[in-house]
PDB file of C-alpha atoms in Angstrom:
ATOM      1  CA  MET A  10     -61.020 -73.249 -13.561  1.00  0.00           C
ATOM      2  CA  ALA A  11     -57.508 -74.496 -14.365  1.00  0.00           C
ATOM      3  CA  PHE A  12     -54.314 -73.487 -16.236  1.00  0.00           C
ATOM      4  CA  ALA A  13     -55.318 -75.355 -19.493  1.00  0.00           C
ATOM      5  CA  ASP A  14     -57.636 -72.009 -19.380  1.00  0.00           C
ATOM      6  CA  ILE A  15     -54.868 -69.729 -19.017  1.00  0.00           C
ATOM      7  CA  PRO A  16     -54.494 -67.414 -22.102  1.00  0.00           C
ATOM      8  CA  ARG A  17     -51.039 -67.695 -23.881  1.00  0.00           C
ATOM      9  CA  SER A  18     -51.264 -63.966 -24.616  1.00  0.00           C
ATOM     10  CA  VAL A  19     -49.885 -63.986 -21.477  1.00  0.00           C
ATOM     11  CA  LEU A  20     -46.337 -65.376 -22.128  1.00  0.00           C
ATOM     12  CA  GLY A  21     -43.282 -63.926 -21.866  1.00  0.00           C
ATOM     13  CA  GLN A  22     -45.148 -60.605 -20.382  1.00  0.00           C
ATOM     14  CA  GLU A  23     -43.914 -59.134 -16.711  1.00  0.00           C
ATOM     15  CA  TYR A  24     -45.650 -59.027 -14.027  1.00  0.00           C
ATOM     16  CA  ASP A  25     -43.529 -58.138 -11.662  1.00  0.00           C
ATOM     17  CA  ARG A  26     -40.587 -55.760 -10.993  1.00  0.00           C
ATOM     18  CA  LEU A  27     -39.236 -54.929  -7.824  1.00  0.00           C
ATOM     19  CA  SER A  28     -35.485 -53.703  -6.805  1.00  0.00           C
ATOM     20  CA  TYR A  29     -34.485 -55.314  -3.529  1.00  0.00           C
ATOM     21  CA  PRO A  30     -31.823 -53.244  -0.894  1.00  0.00           C
ATOM     22  CA  GLU A  31     -27.909 -53.209  -1.377  1.00  0.00           C
ATOM     23  CA  VAL A  32     -26.889 -56.590  -0.805  1.00  0.00           C
ATOM     24  CA  THR A  33     -24.782 -56.612   2.583  1.00  0.00           C
ATOM     25  CA  ALA A  34     -21.930 -59.274   3.575  1.00  0.00           C
ATOM     26  CA  GLU A  35     -23.782 -60.050   6.935  1.00  0.00           C
ATOM     27  CA  GLU A  36     -26.964 -61.083   4.880  1.00  0.00           C
ATOM     28  CA  LEU A  37     -24.704 -63.459   2.872  1.00  0.00           C
ATOM     29  CA  ILE A  38     -23.144 -64.812   5.385  1.00  0.00           C
ATOM     30  CA  HIS A  39     -25.955 -65.889   7.477  1.00  0.00           C
ATOM     31  CA  TYR A  40     -27.523 -67.315   4.073  1.00  0.00           C
ATOM     32  CA  ALA A  41     -25.013 -69.226   3.800  1.00  0.00           C
ATOM     33  CA  ARG A  42     -24.804 -70.437   7.471  1.00  0.00           C
ATOM     34  CA  LYS A  43     -28.367 -71.098   7.755  1.00  0.00           C
ATOM     35  CA  LEU A  44     -27.872 -74.054   4.639  1.00  0.00           C
ATOM     36  CA  GLY A  45     -25.000 -75.265   6.910  1.00  0.00           C
ATOM     37  CA  VAL A  46     -22.084 -74.311   4.441  1.00  0.00           C
ATOM     38  CA  THR A  47     -19.034 -74.445   5.831  1.00  0.00           C
ATOM     39  CA  ASP A  48     -16.949 -73.597   3.252  1.00  0.00           C
ATOM     40  CA  PRO A  49     -14.950 -70.364   4.536  1.00  0.00           C
ATOM     41  CA  ILE A  50     -15.172 -68.767   0.968  1.00  0.00           C
ATOM     42  CA  TYR A  51     -18.482 -67.979   1.530  1.00  0.00           C
ATOM     43  CA  LEU A  52     -18.250 -67.244   5.181  1.00  0.00           C
ATOM     44  CA  ASP A  53     -15.361 -65.105   5.712  1.00  0.00           C
ATOM     45  CA  GLU A  54     -14.200 -62.446   3.848  1.00  0.00           C
ATOM     46  CA  GLU A  55     -10.528 -62.828   4.744  1.00  0.00           C
ATOM     47  CA  ALA A  56     -10.786 -66.153   3.752  1.00  0.00           C
ATOM     48  CA  ALA A  57     -13.170 -65.244   0.476  1.00  0.00           C
ATOM     49  CA  ARG A  58     -10.473 -62.538  -0.404  1.00  0.00           C
ATOM     50  CA  ARG A  59      -8.032 -65.720  -0.388  1.00  0.00           C
ATOM     51  CA  GLY A  60     -10.668 -68.104  -2.539  1.00  0.00           C
ATOM     52  CA  PRO A  61     -11.593 -68.283  -6.873  1.00  0.00           C
ATOM     53  CA  ASN A  62     -13.479 -65.340  -6.243  1.00  0.00           C
ATOM     54  CA  HIS A  63     -11.353 -62.771  -4.890  1.00  0.00           C
ATOM     55  CA  GLY A  64     -13.890 -61.468  -2.330  1.00  0.00           C
ATOM     56  CA  LEU A  65     -17.280 -62.542  -0.930  1.00  0.00           C
ATOM     57  CA  VAL A  66     -20.081 -63.805  -3.410  1.00  0.00           C
ATOM     58  CA  ALA A  67     -23.335 -64.955  -2.206  1.00  0.00           C
ATOM     59  CA  PHE A  68     -23.608 -68.914  -2.164  1.00  0.00           C
ATOM     60  CA  PRO A  69     -25.153 -69.920  -5.555  1.00  0.00           C
ATOM     61  CA  THR A  70     -28.986 -70.589  -4.114  1.00  0.00           C
ATOM     62  CA  TYR A  71     -29.413 -67.854  -2.534  1.00  0.00           C
ATOM     63  CA  VAL A  72     -31.049 -66.179  -5.783  1.00  0.00           C
ATOM     64  CA  VAL A  73     -34.046 -68.433  -4.184  1.00  0.00           C
ATOM     65  CA  LYS A  74     -34.648 -65.829  -1.735  1.00  0.00           C
ATOM     66  CA  LEU A  75     -35.181 -62.857  -4.554  1.00  0.00           C
ATOM     67  CA  ARG A  76     -38.995 -64.360  -5.910  1.00  0.00           C
ATOM     68  CA  GLY A  77     -39.905 -60.878  -6.814  1.00  0.00           C
ATOM     69  CA  GLY A  78     -43.091 -59.123  -4.882  1.00  0.00           C
ATOM     70  CA  LYS A  79     -45.953 -61.026  -6.811  1.00  0.00           C
ATOM     71  CA  MET A  80     -45.894 -64.265  -7.277  1.00  0.00           C
ATOM     72  CA  MET A  81     -47.778 -64.726 -10.201  1.00  0.00           C
ATOM     73  CA  PRO A  82     -50.208 -62.368 -12.632  1.00  0.00           C
ATOM     74  CA  PRO A  83     -53.410 -62.216 -12.056  1.00  0.00           C
ATOM     75  CA  GLU A  84     -54.595 -64.760 -14.765  1.00  0.00           C
ATOM     76  CA  VAL A  85     -52.989 -67.419 -12.864  1.00  0.00           C
ATOM     77  CA  VAL A  86     -54.098 -66.579  -9.336  1.00  0.00           C
ATOM     78  CA  LYS A  87     -57.845 -67.266 -10.835  1.00  0.00           C
ATOM     79  CA  GLU A  88     -57.136 -70.846 -12.638  1.00  0.00           C
ATOM     80  CA  MET A  89     -55.494 -71.818  -9.139  1.00  0.00           C
ATOM     81  CA  SER A  90     -59.117 -72.641  -7.593  1.00  0.00           C
ATOM     82  CA  ARG A  91     -58.045 -76.102  -8.677  1.00  0.00           C
ATOM     83  CA  GLY A  92     -54.834 -75.944  -6.342  1.00  0.00           C
ATOM     84  CA  GLY A  93     -50.536 -76.688  -7.637  1.00  0.00           C
ATOM     85  CA  PHE A  94     -48.225 -78.305  -6.066  1.00  0.00           C
ATOM     86  CA  ASP A  95     -44.622 -76.901  -6.393  1.00  0.00           C
ATOM     87  CA  ALA A  96     -43.210 -79.269  -9.024  1.00  0.00           C
ATOM     88  CA  GLY A  97     -39.306 -78.072  -9.158  1.00  0.00           C
ATOM     89  CA  LYS A  98     -37.296 -75.732  -9.915  1.00  0.00           C
ATOM     90  CA  ASP A  99     -34.223 -75.026 -12.842  1.00  0.00           C
ATOM     91  CA  ILE A 100     -31.607 -71.960 -12.241  1.00  0.00           C
ATOM     92  CA  GLU A 101     -29.168 -71.194 -14.277  1.00  0.00           C
ATOM     93  CA  PHE A 102     -26.484 -68.350 -12.580  1.00  0.00           C
ATOM     94  CA  HIS A 103     -24.802 -66.303 -14.208  1.00  0.00           C
ATOM     95  CA  ALA A 104     -22.847 -63.422 -12.416  1.00  0.00           C
ATOM     96  CA  PRO A 105     -22.509 -64.035  -9.053  1.00  0.00           C
ATOM     97  CA  ILE A 106     -24.002 -61.938  -6.320  1.00  0.00           C
ATOM     98  CA  ARG A 107     -21.648 -59.432  -4.438  1.00  0.00           C
ATOM     99  CA  PRO A 108     -21.801 -57.083  -1.437  1.00  0.00           C
ATOM    100  CA  GLY A 109     -22.885 -53.911  -3.064  1.00  0.00           C
ATOM    101  CA  ASP A 110     -24.701 -55.280  -5.780  1.00  0.00           C
ATOM    102  CA  THR A 111     -28.030 -54.398  -6.201  1.00  0.00           C
ATOM    103  CA  LEU A 112     -29.762 -56.672  -7.466  1.00  0.00           C
ATOM    104  CA  THR A 113     -33.714 -56.313  -9.466  1.00  0.00           C
ATOM    105  CA  ALA A 114     -36.402 -59.202 -10.231  1.00  0.00           C
ATOM    106  CA  ARG A 115     -38.157 -59.536 -13.557  1.00  0.00           C
ATOM    107  CA  SER A 116     -41.046 -62.600 -13.744  1.00  0.00           C
ATOM    108  CA  THR A 117     -42.999 -63.398 -16.533  1.00  0.00           C
ATOM    109  CA  ILE A 118     -44.402 -66.586 -17.300  1.00  0.00           C
ATOM    110  CA  PHE A 119     -41.945 -68.394 -19.966  1.00  0.00           C
ATOM    111  CA  ASP A 120     -43.930 -71.621 -20.672  1.00  0.00           C
ATOM    112  CA  ILE A 121     -47.472 -73.728 -20.341  1.00  0.00           C
ATOM    113  CA  TYR A 122     -47.541 -77.324 -20.722  1.00  0.00           C
ATOM    114  CA  GLU A 123     -49.753 -80.377 -20.278  1.00  0.00           C
ATOM    115  CA  LYS A 124     -47.628 -83.532 -19.808  1.00  0.00           C
ATOM    116  CA  THR A 125     -49.309 -86.852 -19.861  1.00  0.00           C
ATOM    117  CA  GLY A 126     -48.168 -89.905 -17.632  1.00  0.00           C
ATOM    118  CA  ARG A 127     -49.153 -92.955 -15.378  1.00  0.00           C
ATOM    119  CA  THR A 128     -51.783 -91.251 -13.830  1.00  0.00           C
ATOM    120  CA  GLY A 129     -52.892 -88.925 -16.921  1.00  0.00           C
ATOM    121  CA  SER A 130     -52.682 -85.293 -17.719  1.00  0.00           C
ATOM    122  CA  MET A 131     -50.777 -82.945 -15.946  1.00  0.00           C
ATOM    123  CA  TRP A 132     -50.529 -79.418 -16.406  1.00  0.00           C
ATOM    124  CA  PHE A 133     -47.087 -77.165 -16.333  1.00  0.00           C
ATOM    125  CA  VAL A 134     -46.659 -73.085 -15.838  1.00  0.00           C
ATOM    126  CA  VAL A 135     -43.197 -72.041 -16.029  1.00  0.00           C
ATOM    127  CA  PHE A 136     -42.908 -68.917 -14.020  1.00  0.00           C
ATOM    128  CA  ARG A 137     -39.368 -67.286 -14.732  1.00  0.00           C
ATOM    129  CA  THR A 138     -37.575 -64.760 -12.257  1.00  0.00           C
ATOM    130  CA  THR A 139     -34.513 -63.477 -14.288  1.00  0.00           C
ATOM    131  CA  ILE A 140     -31.739 -61.487 -11.659  1.00  0.00           C
ATOM    132  CA  GLU A 141     -29.961 -58.538 -12.820  1.00  0.00           C
ATOM    133  CA  ASN A 142     -27.042 -56.712 -10.751  1.00  0.00           C
ATOM    134  CA  GLN A 143     -27.268 -52.518 -10.761  1.00  0.00           C
ATOM    135  CA  ARG A 144     -24.711 -53.260 -13.743  1.00  0.00           C
ATOM    136  CA  GLY A 145     -27.288 -54.997 -16.040  1.00  0.00           C
ATOM    137  CA  GLU A 146     -25.986 -58.449 -15.995  1.00  0.00           C
ATOM    138  CA  LEU A 147     -27.750 -61.535 -15.743  1.00  0.00           C
ATOM    139  CA  VAL A 148     -27.144 -62.825 -12.228  1.00  0.00           C
ATOM    140  CA  ALA A 149     -29.764 -66.385 -13.167  1.00  0.00           C
ATOM    141  CA  ASN A 150     -32.535 -67.064 -14.836  1.00  0.00           C
ATOM    142  CA  VAL A 151     -35.139 -69.143 -12.025  1.00  0.00           C
ATOM    143  CA  ASP A 152     -37.742 -71.315 -13.617  1.00  0.00           C
ATOM    144  CA  SER A 153     -40.033 -72.450 -11.481  1.00  0.00           C
ATOM    145  CA  ARG A 154     -42.575 -74.955 -12.350  1.00  0.00           C
ATOM    146  CA  ILE A 155     -46.478 -75.273 -10.587  1.00  0.00           C
ATOM    147  CA  MET A 156     -47.987 -78.438 -11.433  1.00  0.00           C
ATOM    148  CA  GLN A 157     -51.716 -79.560 -11.488  1.00  0.00           C
ATOM    149  CA  ARG A 158     -54.103 -82.394 -12.322  1.00  0.00           C
ATOM    150  CA  GLY A 159     -55.600 -81.677 -15.738  1.00  0.00           C
ATOM    151  CA  ARG A 160     -59.263 -82.862 -16.441  1.00  0.00           C
ATOM    152  CA  SER A 161     -59.562 -85.669 -19.552  1.00  0.00           C
ATOM    153  CA  GLY A 162     -60.271 -83.955 -22.798  1.00  0.00           C
ATOM    154  CA  GLU A 163     -58.325 -80.149 -21.970  1.00  0.00           C
ATOM    155  CA  GLU A 164     -57.456 -77.816 -24.816  1.00  0.00           C
ATOM    156  CA  PRO A 165     -55.168 -75.034 -24.161  1.00  0.00           C
ATOM    157  CA  ASN A 166     -57.021 -72.143 -24.793  1.00  0.00           C
ATOM    158  CA  ARG A 167     -55.055 -70.482 -27.273  1.00  0.00           C
TER     159      ARG A 167
ATOM    160  CA  MET B  23     -14.993 -91.342  -4.280  1.00  0.00           C
ATOM    161  CA  SER B  24     -13.776 -89.782  -1.528  1.00  0.00           C
ATOM    162  CA  ASP B  25     -14.480 -85.880  -1.869  1.00  0.00           C
ATOM    163  CA  HIS B  26     -11.480 -83.387  -4.121  1.00  0.00           C
ATOM    164  CA  ARG B  27      -9.691 -81.395  -2.420  1.00  0.00           C
ATOM    165  CA  ARG B  28      -9.583 -77.970  -3.405  1.00  0.00           C
ATOM    166  CA  GLU B  29      -5.286 -77.216  -4.007  1.00  0.00           C
ATOM    167  CA  ALA B  30      -6.043 -79.782  -6.044  1.00  0.00           C
ATOM    168  CA  ASP B  31      -7.538 -79.342  -9.646  1.00  0.00           C
ATOM    169  CA  PRO B  32     -11.392 -80.492  -9.542  1.00  0.00           C
ATOM    170  CA  PHE B  33     -12.093 -81.952 -12.288  1.00  0.00           C
ATOM    171  CA  ALA B  34      -8.668 -83.592 -13.113  1.00  0.00           C
ATOM    172  CA  SER B  35     -10.010 -86.931 -12.100  1.00  0.00           C
ATOM    173  CA  LEU B  36     -13.440 -86.664 -12.358  1.00  0.00           C
ATOM    174  CA  GLU B  37     -15.348 -89.226 -15.312  1.00  0.00           C
ATOM    175  CA  ALA B  38     -18.556 -90.374 -16.360  1.00  0.00           C
ATOM    176  CA  GLY B  39     -20.055 -93.017 -14.090  1.00  0.00           C
ATOM    177  CA  ASP B  40     -17.927 -91.924 -11.498  1.00  0.00           C
ATOM    178  CA  GLU B  41     -20.005 -91.752  -7.789  1.00  0.00           C
ATOM    179  CA  PHE B  42     -19.825 -89.176  -5.217  1.00  0.00           C
ATOM    180  CA  ALA B  43     -19.917 -90.528  -1.463  1.00  0.00           C
ATOM    181  CA  VAL B  44     -22.981 -89.993  -0.197  1.00  0.00           C
ATOM    182  CA  ARG B  45     -23.598 -87.043   2.081  1.00  0.00           C
ATOM    183  CA  SER B  46     -26.303 -87.690   5.123  1.00  0.00           C
ATOM    184  CA  ILE B  47     -28.509 -84.625   5.966  1.00  0.00           C
ATOM    185  CA  MET B  48     -30.620 -84.263   9.321  1.00  0.00           C
ATOM    186  CA  LEU B  49     -33.854 -81.957   8.116  1.00  0.00           C
ATOM    187  CA  ASP B  50     -33.815 -81.148  11.994  1.00  0.00           C
ATOM    188  CA  LYS B  51     -37.031 -78.948  12.606  1.00  0.00           C
ATOM    189  CA  ALA B  52     -35.056 -76.119  13.580  1.00  0.00           C
ATOM    190  CA  PHE B  53     -33.033 -75.950  10.882  1.00  0.00           C
ATOM    191  CA  VAL B  54     -35.605 -76.195   8.809  1.00  0.00           C
ATOM    192  CA  ARG B  55     -37.577 -73.285  10.360  1.00  0.00           C
ATOM    193  CA  ASP B  56     -34.723 -71.701  10.588  1.00  0.00           C
ATOM    194  CA  TYR B  57     -33.449 -71.345   6.439  1.00  0.00           C
ATOM    195  CA  ALA B  58     -37.394 -71.182   5.695  1.00  0.00           C
ATOM    196  CA  CYS B  59     -37.179 -67.559   7.512  1.00  0.00           C
ATOM    197  CA  ALA B  60     -33.606 -66.754   6.241  1.00  0.00           C
ATOM    198  CA  ILE B  61     -34.766 -67.108   2.231  1.00  0.00           C
ATOM    199  CA  ASP B  62     -38.669 -65.236   3.572  1.00  0.00           C
ATOM    200  CA  MET B  63     -40.422 -68.480   3.786  1.00  0.00           C
ATOM    201  CA  ASN B  64     -41.591 -68.702   6.582  1.00  0.00           C
ATOM    202  CA  PHE B  65     -45.179 -70.256   6.409  1.00  0.00           C
ATOM    203  CA  GLY B  66     -46.440 -72.630   9.317  1.00  0.00           C
ATOM    204  CA  ARG B  67     -45.967 -75.803   7.205  1.00  0.00           C
ATOM    205  CA  PHE B  68     -42.234 -74.674   7.367  1.00  0.00           C
ATOM    206  CA  THR B  69     -41.994 -73.528  10.432  1.00  0.00           C
ATOM    207  CA  ASP B  70     -44.144 -75.497  13.176  1.00  0.00           C
ATOM    208  CA  ASP B  71     -46.120 -79.485  12.725  1.00  0.00           C
ATOM    209  CA  GLU B  72     -49.124 -77.307  13.998  1.00  0.00           C
ATOM    210  CA  ALA B  73     -49.598 -75.412  11.241  1.00  0.00           C
ATOM    211  CA  ALA B  74     -48.302 -77.736   8.917  1.00  0.00           C
ATOM    212  CA  ARG B  75     -51.029 -80.096  10.185  1.00  0.00           C
ATOM    213  CA  ALA B  76     -54.044 -77.779  10.530  1.00  0.00           C
ATOM    214  CA  GLU B  77     -52.953 -77.793   6.289  1.00  0.00           C
ATOM    215  CA  GLY B  78     -53.595 -81.727   5.691  1.00  0.00           C
ATOM    216  CA  LEU B  79     -50.386 -82.247   6.021  1.00  0.00           C
ATOM    217  CA  PRO B  80     -48.392 -84.724   7.796  1.00  0.00           C
ATOM    218  CA  GLY B  81     -46.160 -82.468   9.524  1.00  0.00           C
ATOM    219  CA  GLN B  82     -43.286 -79.539   9.340  1.00  0.00           C
ATOM    220  CA  ILE B  83     -42.133 -79.892   5.314  1.00  0.00           C
ATOM    221  CA  THR B  84     -39.146 -79.029   4.296  1.00  0.00           C
ATOM    222  CA  PRO B  85     -39.259 -76.075   1.678  1.00  0.00           C
ATOM    223  CA  GLY B  86     -38.022 -77.361  -2.022  1.00  0.00           C
ATOM    224  CA  ASN B  87     -36.266 -74.295  -2.273  1.00  0.00           C
ATOM    225  CA  MET B  88     -34.103 -75.690   0.829  1.00  0.00           C
ATOM    226  CA  THR B  89     -33.658 -78.967  -0.744  1.00  0.00           C
ATOM    227  CA  LEU B  90     -32.830 -77.324  -4.125  1.00  0.00           C
ATOM    228  CA  ALA B  91     -30.233 -75.105  -1.929  1.00  0.00           C
ATOM    229  CA  LEU B  92     -29.131 -78.589  -0.110  1.00  0.00           C
ATOM    230  CA  LEU B  93     -27.612 -80.659  -3.599  1.00  0.00           C
ATOM    231  CA  GLY B  94     -26.136 -76.917  -4.586  1.00  0.00           C
ATOM    232  CA  ARG B  95     -24.532 -77.858  -1.388  1.00  0.00           C
ATOM    233  CA  CYS B  96     -23.400 -81.173  -1.697  1.00  0.00           C
ATOM    234  CA  LEU B  97     -22.565 -80.756  -5.538  1.00  0.00           C
ATOM    235  CA  LEU B  98     -19.871 -77.875  -3.877  1.00  0.00           C
ATOM    236  CA  GLU B  99     -19.078 -79.955  -1.078  1.00  0.00           C
ATOM    237  CA  TRP B 100     -18.219 -82.575  -3.695  1.00  0.00           C
ATOM    238  CA  VAL B 101     -15.982 -80.046  -5.446  1.00  0.00           C
ATOM    239  CA  PRO B 102     -14.993 -77.906  -3.733  1.00  0.00           C
ATOM    240  CA  GLY B 103     -13.723 -74.572  -5.832  1.00  0.00           C
ATOM    241  CA  ALA B 104     -15.656 -75.767  -8.559  1.00  0.00           C
ATOM    242  CA  SER B 105     -19.017 -73.093  -9.407  1.00  0.00           C
ATOM    243  CA  LEU B 106     -22.376 -74.177 -10.211  1.00  0.00           C
ATOM    244  CA  LYS B 107     -23.699 -73.231 -13.729  1.00  0.00           C
ATOM    245  CA  ARG B 108     -27.121 -74.959 -13.877  1.00  0.00           C
ATOM    246  CA  LEU B 109     -29.378 -76.257 -10.741  1.00  0.00           C
ATOM    247  CA  GLY B 110     -32.550 -77.839 -11.798  1.00  0.00           C
ATOM    248  CA  THR B 111     -34.715 -80.515  -9.995  1.00  0.00           C
ATOM    249  CA  THR B 112     -37.858 -81.783  -9.421  1.00  0.00           C
ATOM    250  CA  PHE B 113     -39.781 -82.371  -6.174  1.00  0.00           C
ATOM    251  CA  ARG B 114     -41.533 -85.698  -5.961  1.00  0.00           C
ATOM    252  CA  GLY B 115     -42.577 -86.416  -2.643  1.00  0.00           C
ATOM    253  CA  LEU B 116     -42.316 -84.437   0.768  1.00  0.00           C
ATOM    254  CA  ALA B 117     -39.536 -83.741   2.451  1.00  0.00           C
ATOM    255  CA  LEU B 118     -40.601 -84.626   5.945  1.00  0.00           C
ATOM    256  CA  THR B 119     -39.184 -83.064   8.870  1.00  0.00           C
ATOM    257  CA  GLY B 120     -37.133 -84.622  11.469  1.00  0.00           C
ATOM    258  CA  THR B 121     -35.758 -87.339   9.378  1.00  0.00           C
ATOM    259  CA  SER B 122     -32.266 -88.012   8.237  1.00  0.00           C
ATOM    260  CA  VAL B 123     -32.147 -88.130   4.133  1.00  0.00           C
ATOM    261  CA  GLN B 124     -29.176 -89.219   1.971  1.00  0.00           C
ATOM    262  CA  VAL B 125     -27.779 -87.016  -0.941  1.00  0.00           C
ATOM    263  CA  ASN B 126     -26.277 -89.107  -3.877  1.00  0.00           C
ATOM    264  CA  GLY B 127     -24.402 -87.759  -6.932  1.00  0.00           C
ATOM    265  CA  THR B 128     -22.184 -89.245  -9.696  1.00  0.00           C
ATOM    266  CA  VAL B 129     -20.937 -87.517 -12.803  1.00  0.00           C
ATOM    267  CA  THR B 130     -22.942 -88.653 -16.007  1.00  0.00           C
ATOM    268  CA  GLU B 131     -20.352 -85.972 -18.424  1.00  0.00           C
ATOM    269  CA  ARG B 132     -17.347 -85.043 -18.793  1.00  0.00           C
ATOM    270  CA  SER B 133     -17.146 -82.038 -21.366  1.00  0.00           C
ATOM    271  CA  GLU B 134     -14.106 -82.224 -23.930  1.00  0.00           C
ATOM    272  CA  ASP B 135     -12.110 -79.916 -23.151  1.00  0.00           C
ATOM    273  CA  GLY B 136     -12.540 -81.310 -18.809  1.00  0.00           C
ATOM    274  CA  ARG B 137     -13.784 -77.390 -17.998  1.00  0.00           C
ATOM    275  CA  SER B 138     -17.330 -78.816 -16.784  1.00  0.00           C
ATOM    276  CA  ILE B 139     -19.316 -82.381 -16.065  1.00  0.00           C
ATOM    277  CA  GLU B 140     -22.829 -83.015 -15.883  1.00  0.00           C
ATOM    278  CA  CYS B 141     -23.937 -84.758 -13.138  1.00  0.00           C
ATOM    279  CA  ASP B 142     -26.961 -86.442 -11.332  1.00  0.00           C
ATOM    280  CA  VAL B 143     -28.111 -85.261  -7.924  1.00  0.00           C
ATOM    281  CA  TRP B 144     -30.832 -86.741  -5.728  1.00  0.00           C
ATOM    282  CA  MET B 145     -31.791 -86.715  -2.161  1.00  0.00           C
ATOM    283  CA  GLU B 146     -33.602 -89.307  -0.595  1.00  0.00           C
ATOM    284  CA  GLY B 147     -35.872 -90.213   2.730  1.00  0.00           C
ATOM    285  CA  PRO B 148     -35.628 -93.041   4.883  1.00  0.00           C
ATOM    286  CA  GLU B 149     -36.961 -95.429   3.146  1.00  0.00           C
ATOM    287  CA  GLY B 150     -34.820 -95.041  -0.537  1.00  0.00           C
ATOM    288  CA  ASP B 151     -37.603 -92.809  -2.132  1.00  0.00           C
ATOM    289  CA  ARG B 152     -36.371 -90.360  -4.301  1.00  0.00           C
ATOM    290  CA  TRP B 153     -37.950 -86.823  -2.622  1.00  0.00           C
ATOM    291  CA  VAL B 154     -36.259 -84.931  -4.658  1.00  0.00           C
ATOM    292  CA  ILE B 155     -34.254 -85.789  -8.147  1.00  0.00           C
ATOM    293  CA  GLY B 156     -32.269 -83.037 -10.482  1.00  0.00           C
ATOM    294  CA  THR B 157     -29.299 -82.777 -12.755  1.00  0.00           C
ATOM    295  CA  ALA B 158     -26.706 -79.665 -12.573  1.00  0.00           C
ATOM    296  CA  THR B 159     -23.841 -78.516 -14.087  1.00  0.00           C
ATOM    297  CA  LEU B 160     -20.362 -77.460 -13.116  1.00  0.00           C
ATOM    298  CA  VAL B 161     -17.451 -75.681 -14.531  1.00  0.00           C
ATOM    299  CA  ARG B 162     -13.977 -74.618 -13.090  1.00  0.00           C
ATOM    300  CA  ALA B 163     -14.404 -71.703 -11.470  1.00  0.00           C
TER     301      ALA B 163
END
């Protein structure tokens, strides 16, 4: 079984939704520290108040922590028997995350496609996690690409 | 090019073709382990050499999410006060821990109104291999 066998009917279907506890200043600062960020606007509430965001906000890549509760839907899990690699991520950042926000992550399969390179066919599944805050504002779209080597002569399962 | 100070307009002097000052980052094992735990990815391959080897890896590796975040960190160090609007990465190789990597970046485009720039950004391993490549959009905060 392989990614090429995933039915296209799964595209766009929400397979997971997770609401997180209220964001705290401490966890935003903890994240920035562990990444080695030194800019005080991400580490110190007083400095953040004087900064461009007029208050503490998450360092943008904090959103990688918000991966939802279920990594992938069952239709994809069963096709992972041939393995898969984390090929990359694309993130669009929108509203900043502030202490007191309550965030919800919704997960869908955004795309399934094939690419042919020097080493042959590769199949990609793109998982999209859409993160919104308590006001319904879009915080980020996080697209994660998982890649699998294809078999020769594979046709997508439409 | 030297880093741009927050007091100055970070975009004022940036033009397509500008190269940012190369950043060296040590992927220290404890640094990677602590970050992996901070994003709830405390899986053996990211926290422990032995557990990683048991999975067939050469040793503890850096999560892709961390290499991406380090590229984001460098971009905002290069242009302090900017906002990161978009960051896209491709993971091309295993980012092994215990190694020093170099993060490079260039400006590829400046918007006509001067409010945003497009960048290429990449992380090289000790042999110069590009372990992570990416593109980003930075906007005025």
